[in-house]
């Protein structure tokens, strides 16, 4: 999938903008698949241009936060965050996906159910082509699930259906997330409720700084959870340990979202978003694609650090090597829009030896 840049040209675009995350669909449009940003907050973030010298902050790796001044004489204020090391934010949480098909032959554990998918069927909205043919999956708190399969087996489609991608229409089955009907929720409601998805090819968003983006998304999620919003200074204190967790240089906070980032930097930024949102269930779509060994170890270390007994992760991957760094509770193999096999890590070893032909459905 090629890179896509979003250009903000007018206020109407800003007010319709849902920023975390965005996905470029093959018809050239943008579909919002997660947290929406409040229009007023988006206007504040996007309509505060950085002033030119001499009022610009000095060059350094210390982030600055833009805030609107109450004084009409001076519209913008810059605050250095150089002295905020004393802030100790709460530990981030991450979400995991758990498998469970009655035919799996693998015990699904006794944790509280986060996600329950029953006989899920879906079609492409435009062509009516069937893409999911009856998926059954149960994810419990504290579990890590990995979905593997050949190209075109339905792995990424399944994840997009879960987060509400408009290119797909559910035609059968049910999905419950924390006991609520997920299919009745809008994409932003799913995100605010604790569902997160990272993408294979995160898009670039010129004109939107990383720190503004993260703060707006964080406060949207906190509002849904009944928590007070964080001020810019409070948010930076909250953010500091998460930067260390993903091994990201603070200078990236001042840059536009994913603009000019390498593949590894984009994947780290995705995991930073996950840490900030403190999601209950994280869907990681080929988070290992395009990463060298060092970058993959950093990303895997961050994912492991975010795991708690009350959240879960659902990983989509083609490669056994990721499973060496993020140990799965269950591995599922998809074929032709269905989960045909569920097992433990030994199933990945079997795939390495025999390929998918060795376990394909008859």
Short mmCIF file of C-alpha atoms in Angstrom, two decimals:
data_model
loop_
_atom_site.label_atom_id
_atom_site.label_comp_id
_atom_site.label_asym_id
_atom_site.label_seq_id
_atom_site.Cartn_x
_atom_site.Cartn_y
_atom_site.Cartn_z
CA UNK A 1 0.00 0.00 0.00
CA UNK A 2 1.46 3.35 -1.00
CA UNK A 3 1.93 6.32 1.28
CA UNK A 4 -0.91 8.80 1.55
CA UNK A 5 -0.66 12.36 2.84
CA UNK A 6 -3.63 14.17 4.29
CA UNK A 7 -3.68 17.88 3.49
CA UNK A 8 -5.84 20.13 5.66
CA UNK A 9 -7.21 22.95 3.51
CA UNK A 10 -10.25 24.32 5.31
CA UNK A 11 -12.04 24.42 8.63
CA UNK A 12 -14.82 22.11 7.44
CA UNK A 13 -12.23 19.38 6.96
CA UNK A 14 -10.94 19.95 10.45
CA UNK A 15 -14.39 19.72 12.00
CA UNK A 16 -15.02 16.39 10.26
CA UNK A 17 -11.59 15.01 11.10
CA UNK A 18 -11.29 11.82 13.13
CA UNK A 19 -7.64 11.39 13.79
CA UNK A 20 -6.73 8.16 15.48
CA UNK A 21 -6.15 6.26 13.41
CA UNK A 22 -6.93 6.96 9.77
CA UNK A 23 -6.71 4.48 6.95
CA UNK A 24 -6.31 5.12 3.23
CA UNK A 25 -8.81 3.03 1.34
CA UNK A 26 -8.16 1.84 -2.18
CA UNK A 27 -10.64 4.26 -3.72
CA UNK A 28 -8.58 7.16 -2.45
CA UNK A 29 -10.74 8.14 0.50
CA UNK A 30 -10.13 8.29 4.22
CA UNK A 31 -12.04 6.15 6.68
CA UNK A 32 -11.95 6.87 10.39
CA UNK A 33 -11.40 3.71 12.36
CA UNK A 34 -10.85 4.89 15.88
CA UNK A 35 -10.80 7.78 18.26
CA UNK A 36 -12.52 10.96 17.11
CA UNK A 37 -11.16 14.31 18.11
CA UNK A 38 -13.56 16.94 19.35
CA UNK A 39 -14.02 19.64 16.68
CA UNK A 40 -13.11 22.48 19.06
CA UNK A 41 -9.97 20.66 20.15
CA UNK A 42 -9.07 19.86 16.55
CA UNK A 43 -9.45 23.52 15.62
CA UNK A 44 -7.19 24.56 18.47
CA UNK A 45 -4.56 22.03 17.51
CA UNK A 46 -4.58 22.61 13.79
CA UNK A 47 -5.06 26.36 13.68
CA UNK A 48 -2.11 27.25 15.90
CA UNK A 49 0.81 27.65 13.48
CA UNK A 50 4.31 27.71 14.85
CA UNK A 51 5.55 31.32 14.88
CA UNK A 52 8.65 32.19 12.96
CA UNK A 53 11.84 33.39 14.60
CA UNK A 54 12.55 35.14 16.93
CA UNK A 55 9.48 33.98 18.88
CA UNK A 56 10.01 30.34 17.92
CA UNK A 57 11.31 28.05 20.64
CA UNK A 58 15.04 27.41 20.48
CA UNK A 59 16.19 24.33 18.64
CA UNK A 60 16.39 21.40 21.01
CA UNK A 61 14.93 18.01 21.67
CA UNK A 62 12.75 19.40 24.46
CA UNK A 63 9.12 19.47 23.30
CA UNK A 64 6.99 22.58 23.45
CA UNK A 65 3.20 22.55 23.80
CA UNK A 66 1.07 25.12 21.99
CA UNK A 67 -1.75 26.58 24.04
CA UNK A 68 -4.22 29.34 23.28
CA UNK A 69 -3.64 32.46 25.30
CA UNK A 70 -6.58 34.14 26.99
CA UNK A 71 -5.19 37.52 26.05
CA UNK A 72 -6.49 38.86 22.72
CA UNK A 73 -3.27 40.80 22.28
CA UNK A 74 -1.13 37.70 22.16
CA UNK A 75 -2.86 34.70 20.56
CA UNK A 76 -0.30 31.99 21.20
CA UNK A 77 1.86 30.96 24.09
CA UNK A 78 4.76 28.51 24.17
CA UNK A 79 5.74 26.64 27.27
CA UNK A 80 8.99 24.78 27.62
CA UNK A 81 8.69 21.33 29.15
CA UNK A 82 12.34 21.14 30.12
CA UNK A 83 11.66 20.89 33.85
CA UNK A 84 8.85 18.33 33.91
CA UNK A 85 10.88 15.25 34.82
CA UNK A 86 9.27 15.16 38.25
CA UNK A 87 5.91 14.09 36.82
CA UNK A 88 5.18 10.37 37.17
CA UNK A 89 2.14 9.37 35.13
CA UNK A 90 0.07 6.28 35.74
CA UNK A 91 1.24 3.11 34.07
CA UNK A 92 -0.21 2.43 30.64
CA UNK A 93 -2.41 -0.53 29.91
CA UNK A 94 -2.82 -2.47 26.70
CA UNK A 95 -5.52 -4.67 25.26
CA UNK A 96 -5.18 -8.25 24.08
CA UNK A 97 -7.36 -10.55 21.99
CA UNK A 98 -8.14 -14.12 23.02
CA UNK A 99 -9.10 -17.09 20.86
CA UNK A 100 -11.90 -19.42 21.39
CA UNK A 101 -13.62 -21.66 18.99
CA UNK A 102 -15.52 -24.64 20.27
CA UNK A 103 -13.57 -26.71 17.77
CA UNK A 104 -10.15 -25.43 18.79
CA UNK A 105 -9.27 -28.19 21.23
CA UNK A 106 -7.43 -25.61 23.37
CA UNK A 107 -8.59 -24.55 26.81
CA UNK A 108 -9.56 -20.88 26.72
CA UNK A 109 -8.85 -20.06 30.38
CA UNK A 110 -10.98 -18.50 33.08
CA UNK A 111 -10.33 -14.75 32.68
CA UNK A 112 -13.10 -12.27 32.07
CA UNK A 113 -14.23 -12.21 28.44
CA UNK A 114 -13.23 -9.06 26.56
CA UNK A 115 -14.28 -9.99 23.05
CA UNK A 116 -16.67 -12.70 21.89
CA UNK A 117 -17.18 -13.28 18.19
CA UNK A 118 -19.82 -15.79 17.10
CA UNK A 119 -20.29 -16.98 13.51
CA UNK A 120 -19.26 -13.59 12.09
CA UNK A 121 -19.97 -13.17 8.38
CA UNK A 122 -19.18 -10.10 6.28
CA UNK A 123 -19.17 -8.92 2.68
CA UNK A 124 -17.49 -6.12 0.77
CA UNK A 125 -20.11 -3.36 0.85
CA UNK A 126 -19.70 -2.32 -2.78
CA UNK A 127 -19.42 -5.69 -4.55
CA UNK A 128 -21.24 -7.94 -2.03
CA UNK A 129 -18.37 -10.42 -2.24
CA UNK A 130 -18.21 -12.63 0.85
CA UNK A 131 -14.98 -12.16 2.81
CA UNK A 132 -15.72 -13.57 6.28
CA UNK A 133 -17.52 -16.92 6.39
CA UNK A 134 -18.30 -17.59 10.03
CA UNK A 135 -15.56 -16.63 12.51
CA UNK A 136 -15.73 -17.80 16.10
CA UNK A 137 -13.29 -16.30 18.61
CA UNK A 138 -13.24 -15.57 22.33
CA UNK A 139 -10.65 -13.26 23.88
CA UNK A 140 -10.20 -13.04 27.62
CA UNK A 141 -8.34 -10.58 29.79
CA UNK A 142 -4.60 -11.16 29.98
CA UNK A 143 -4.36 -13.17 26.76
CA UNK A 144 -2.27 -12.62 23.64
CA UNK A 145 -3.69 -14.01 20.41
CA UNK A 146 -1.87 -14.34 17.12
CA UNK A 147 -3.67 -14.80 13.80
CA UNK A 148 -1.67 -16.25 10.93
CA UNK A 149 -2.61 -17.25 7.41
CA UNK A 150 -1.83 -16.88 3.74
CA UNK A 151 -2.34 -13.62 1.90
CA UNK A 152 -6.04 -13.11 1.19
CA UNK A 153 -7.20 -15.41 3.98
CA UNK A 154 -9.16 -12.64 5.72
CA UNK A 155 -6.85 -11.64 8.58
CA UNK A 156 -6.76 -7.89 7.99
CA UNK A 157 -10.39 -7.90 6.84
CA UNK A 158 -11.41 -9.41 10.17
CA UNK A 159 -9.58 -6.69 12.07
CA UNK A 160 -11.14 -3.94 9.96
CA UNK A 161 -14.62 -5.35 10.50
CA UNK A 162 -14.01 -5.31 14.26
CA UNK A 163 -13.17 -1.61 14.24
CA UNK A 164 -16.01 -0.66 11.89
CA UNK A 165 -14.42 -0.05 8.50
CA UNK A 166 -17.18 1.22 6.16
CA UNK A 167 -15.93 -0.85 3.21
CA UNK A 168 -17.35 -3.97 4.86
CA UNK A 169 -20.86 -4.95 5.91
CA UNK A 170 -21.65 -7.54 8.55
CA UNK A 171 -24.36 -9.90 7.28
CA UNK A 172 -24.42 -12.48 10.05
CA UNK A 173 -23.24 -13.38 13.51
CA UNK A 174 -22.54 -11.26 16.56
CA UNK A 175 -19.63 -9.47 18.27
CA UNK A 176 -19.65 -8.46 21.92
CA UNK A 177 -16.96 -6.28 23.48
CA UNK A 178 -17.04 -6.14 27.27
CA UNK A 179 -20.60 -7.42 27.13
CA UNK A 180 -21.86 -4.75 24.71
CA UNK A 181 -22.89 -5.16 21.09
CA UNK A 182 -19.83 -3.92 19.20
CA UNK A 183 -21.59 -3.93 15.84
CA UNK A 184 -24.04 -1.24 16.98
CA UNK A 185 -21.23 1.18 17.84
CA UNK A 186 -19.74 3.81 15.54
CA UNK A 187 -15.98 3.48 14.94
CA UNK A 188 -15.14 6.32 17.35
CA UNK A 189 -17.37 4.76 20.03
CA UNK A 190 -15.44 1.49 19.66
CA UNK A 191 -12.19 3.35 20.15
CA UNK A 192 -13.43 5.37 23.12
CA UNK A 193 -14.69 2.12 24.62
CA UNK A 194 -11.19 0.62 24.62
CA UNK A 195 -10.61 -0.94 21.18
CA UNK A 196 -7.40 0.00 19.37
CA UNK A 197 -6.01 -0.92 15.98
CA UNK A 198 -2.57 -0.26 14.55
CA UNK A 199 -2.04 -0.39 10.80
CA UNK A 200 0.47 -1.91 8.44
CA UNK A 201 1.13 1.43 6.75
CA UNK A 202 0.29 4.38 9.04
CA UNK A 203 -0.51 7.53 7.08
CA UNK A 204 1.18 10.91 7.38
CA UNK A 205 -0.80 13.91 8.64
CA UNK A 206 0.94 17.17 7.72
CA UNK A 207 0.05 20.14 9.90
CA UNK A 208 -0.78 18.11 13.02
CA UNK A 209 1.98 17.75 15.59
CA UNK A 210 2.41 14.43 17.32
CA UNK A 211 1.97 15.87 20.81
CA UNK A 212 -1.25 17.72 19.94
CA UNK A 213 -2.60 14.62 18.26
CA UNK A 214 -1.79 12.38 21.21
CA UNK A 215 -3.20 14.78 23.79
CA UNK A 216 -6.51 15.22 21.98
CA UNK A 217 -6.93 11.48 21.50
CA UNK A 218 -5.98 10.78 25.13
CA UNK A 219 -8.49 13.29 26.49
CA UNK A 220 -11.26 11.95 24.24
CA UNK A 221 -10.68 8.48 25.71
CA UNK A 222 -10.44 9.81 29.28
CA UNK A 223 -13.73 11.65 28.87
CA UNK A 224 -15.43 8.40 27.87
CA UNK A 225 -13.99 6.71 30.96
CA UNK A 226 -15.23 9.48 33.26
CA UNK A 227 -11.73 10.78 33.97
CA UNK A 228 -10.67 14.45 34.00
CA UNK A 229 -8.91 15.75 30.92
CA UNK A 230 -5.18 16.38 31.19
CA UNK A 231 -3.75 19.86 30.72
CA UNK A 232 -0.76 20.20 28.37
CA UNK A 233 1.73 20.07 31.21
CA UNK A 234 -0.04 17.19 32.94
CA UNK A 235 -0.17 15.32 29.65
CA UNK A 236 3.55 15.63 29.07
CA UNK A 237 4.18 14.18 32.51
CA UNK A 238 1.80 11.35 31.64
CA UNK A 239 3.63 10.84 28.34
CA UNK A 240 7.25 10.72 29.51
CA UNK A 241 7.48 7.10 30.70
CA UNK A 242 5.59 5.93 27.63
CA UNK A 243 8.21 7.53 25.41
CA UNK A 244 10.85 5.57 27.29
CA UNK A 245 8.83 2.37 26.94
CA UNK A 246 8.78 2.59 23.13
CA UNK A 247 12.34 3.96 22.96
CA UNK A 248 11.22 7.11 21.12
CA UNK A 249 13.17 10.37 21.13
CA UNK A 250 11.07 13.27 22.55
CA UNK A 251 11.95 15.36 19.49
CA UNK A 252 9.38 13.32 17.54
CA UNK A 253 6.61 14.95 19.59
CA UNK A 254 7.14 18.26 17.79
CA UNK A 255 7.06 16.69 14.34
CA UNK A 256 3.91 16.20 12.31
CA UNK A 257 2.23 12.84 12.72
CA UNK A 258 4.32 10.21 10.89
CA UNK A 259 5.64 12.82 8.41
CA UNK A 260 9.13 11.82 7.31
CA UNK A 261 9.20 8.93 9.81
CA UNK A 262 11.00 5.72 8.92
CA UNK A 263 9.09 2.44 8.99
CA UNK A 264 10.38 1.64 12.46
CA UNK A 265 9.56 5.12 13.76
CA UNK A 266 6.00 4.84 12.48
CA UNK A 267 5.52 1.51 14.23
CA UNK A 268 6.92 2.93 17.46
CA UNK A 269 4.53 5.84 17.11
CA UNK A 270 1.61 3.41 16.72
CA UNK A 271 2.58 1.67 19.96
CA UNK A 272 2.99 5.06 21.66
CA UNK A 273 -0.61 5.85 20.65
CA UNK A 274 -1.67 2.53 22.14
CA UNK A 275 0.12 3.33 25.40
CA UNK A 276 -1.44 6.78 25.60
CA UNK A 277 -4.97 5.49 24.94
CA UNK A 278 -4.60 2.68 27.48
CA UNK A 279 -6.77 0.42 25.37
CA UNK A 280 -8.41 -2.73 26.66
CA UNK A 281 -7.96 -4.68 23.43
CA UNK A 282 -5.20 -3.92 20.92
CA UNK A 283 -5.34 -5.24 17.38
CA UNK A 284 -1.86 -5.10 15.86
CA UNK A 285 -2.00 -5.63 12.11
CA UNK A 286 1.44 -6.82 10.96
CA UNK A 287 3.23 -4.60 13.44
CA UNK A 288 6.43 -6.43 12.48
CA UNK A 289 6.29 -5.66 8.76
CA UNK A 290 9.21 -3.60 7.47
CA UNK A 291 11.14 -3.74 10.76
CA UNK A 292 14.72 -4.83 11.26
CA UNK A 293 15.54 -7.05 14.23
CA UNK A 294 16.44 -4.19 16.58
CA UNK A 295 13.29 -2.21 15.78
CA UNK A 296 11.12 -5.29 16.17
CA UNK A 297 12.67 -6.01 19.56
CA UNK A 298 11.93 -2.44 20.67
CA UNK A 299 8.31 -2.68 19.52
CA UNK A 300 7.85 -6.12 21.10
CA UNK A 301 9.40 -4.93 24.36
CA UNK A 302 6.94 -2.03 24.44
CA UNK A 303 3.96 -4.32 23.76
CA UNK A 304 5.05 -6.67 26.56
CA UNK A 305 5.50 -3.73 28.95
CA UNK A 306 1.94 -2.56 28.28
CA UNK A 307 0.33 -5.92 28.95
CA UNK A 308 -1.56 -6.31 32.21
CA UNK A 309 -3.87 -9.00 33.64
CA UNK A 310 -6.88 -6.95 32.50
CA UNK A 311 -6.08 -6.18 28.86
CA UNK A 312 -5.32 -8.22 25.77
CA UNK A 313 -3.61 -8.18 22.36
CA UNK A 314 -4.62 -9.63 19.01
CA UNK A 315 -1.67 -9.78 16.61
CA UNK A 316 -1.82 -10.42 12.89
CA UNK A 317 1.45 -11.67 11.46
CA UNK A 318 2.97 -13.79 8.72
CA UNK A 319 6.19 -14.54 10.56
CA UNK A 320 7.23 -16.81 13.38
CA UNK A 321 9.95 -14.41 14.56
CA UNK A 322 7.50 -11.95 16.16
CA UNK A 323 6.20 -14.75 18.35
CA UNK A 324 9.69 -15.19 19.79
CA UNK A 325 9.43 -11.70 21.26
CA UNK A 326 5.71 -11.50 22.13
CA UNK A 327 4.67 -14.93 23.37
CA UNK A 328 1.10 -15.77 22.32
CA UNK A 329 -1.42 -17.54 24.51
CA UNK A 330 -3.10 -18.89 21.38
CA UNK A 331 -2.34 -19.05 17.68
CA UNK A 332 -5.13 -19.15 15.10
CA UNK A 333 -4.78 -20.00 11.43
CA UNK A 334 -7.21 -18.40 9.00
CA UNK A 335 -8.15 -19.66 5.56
CA UNK A 336 -10.88 -18.47 3.20
CA UNK A 337 -12.48 -16.19 5.78
CA UNK A 338 -12.60 -18.73 8.63
CA UNK A 339 -10.43 -19.81 11.55
CA UNK A 340 -9.56 -23.40 10.67
CA UNK A 341 -7.09 -24.25 13.43
CA UNK A 342 -6.25 -23.00 16.93
CA UNK A 343 -3.28 -24.07 19.03
CA UNK A 344 -0.28 -22.95 21.04
CA UNK A 345 3.22 -21.95 19.92
CA UNK A 346 3.82 -25.42 18.53
CA UNK A 347 1.33 -24.59 15.77
CA UNK A 348 3.68 -21.85 14.53
CA UNK A 349 6.54 -24.35 14.55
CA UNK A 350 4.42 -26.71 12.45
CA UNK A 351 3.78 -23.90 9.97
CA UNK A 352 7.52 -23.30 9.71
CA UNK A 353 8.14 -26.94 8.90
CA UNK A 354 5.17 -27.78 6.68
CA UNK A 355 3.73 -24.48 5.46
CA UNK A 356 0.00 -23.80 5.26
CA UNK A 357 -0.56 -26.79 2.99
CA UNK A 358 0.09 -29.03 5.95
CA UNK A 359 -2.90 -27.72 7.91
CA UNK A 360 -5.27 -26.42 5.24
CA UNK A 361 -8.91 -27.32 5.59
CA UNK A 362 -10.02 -30.23 3.44
#
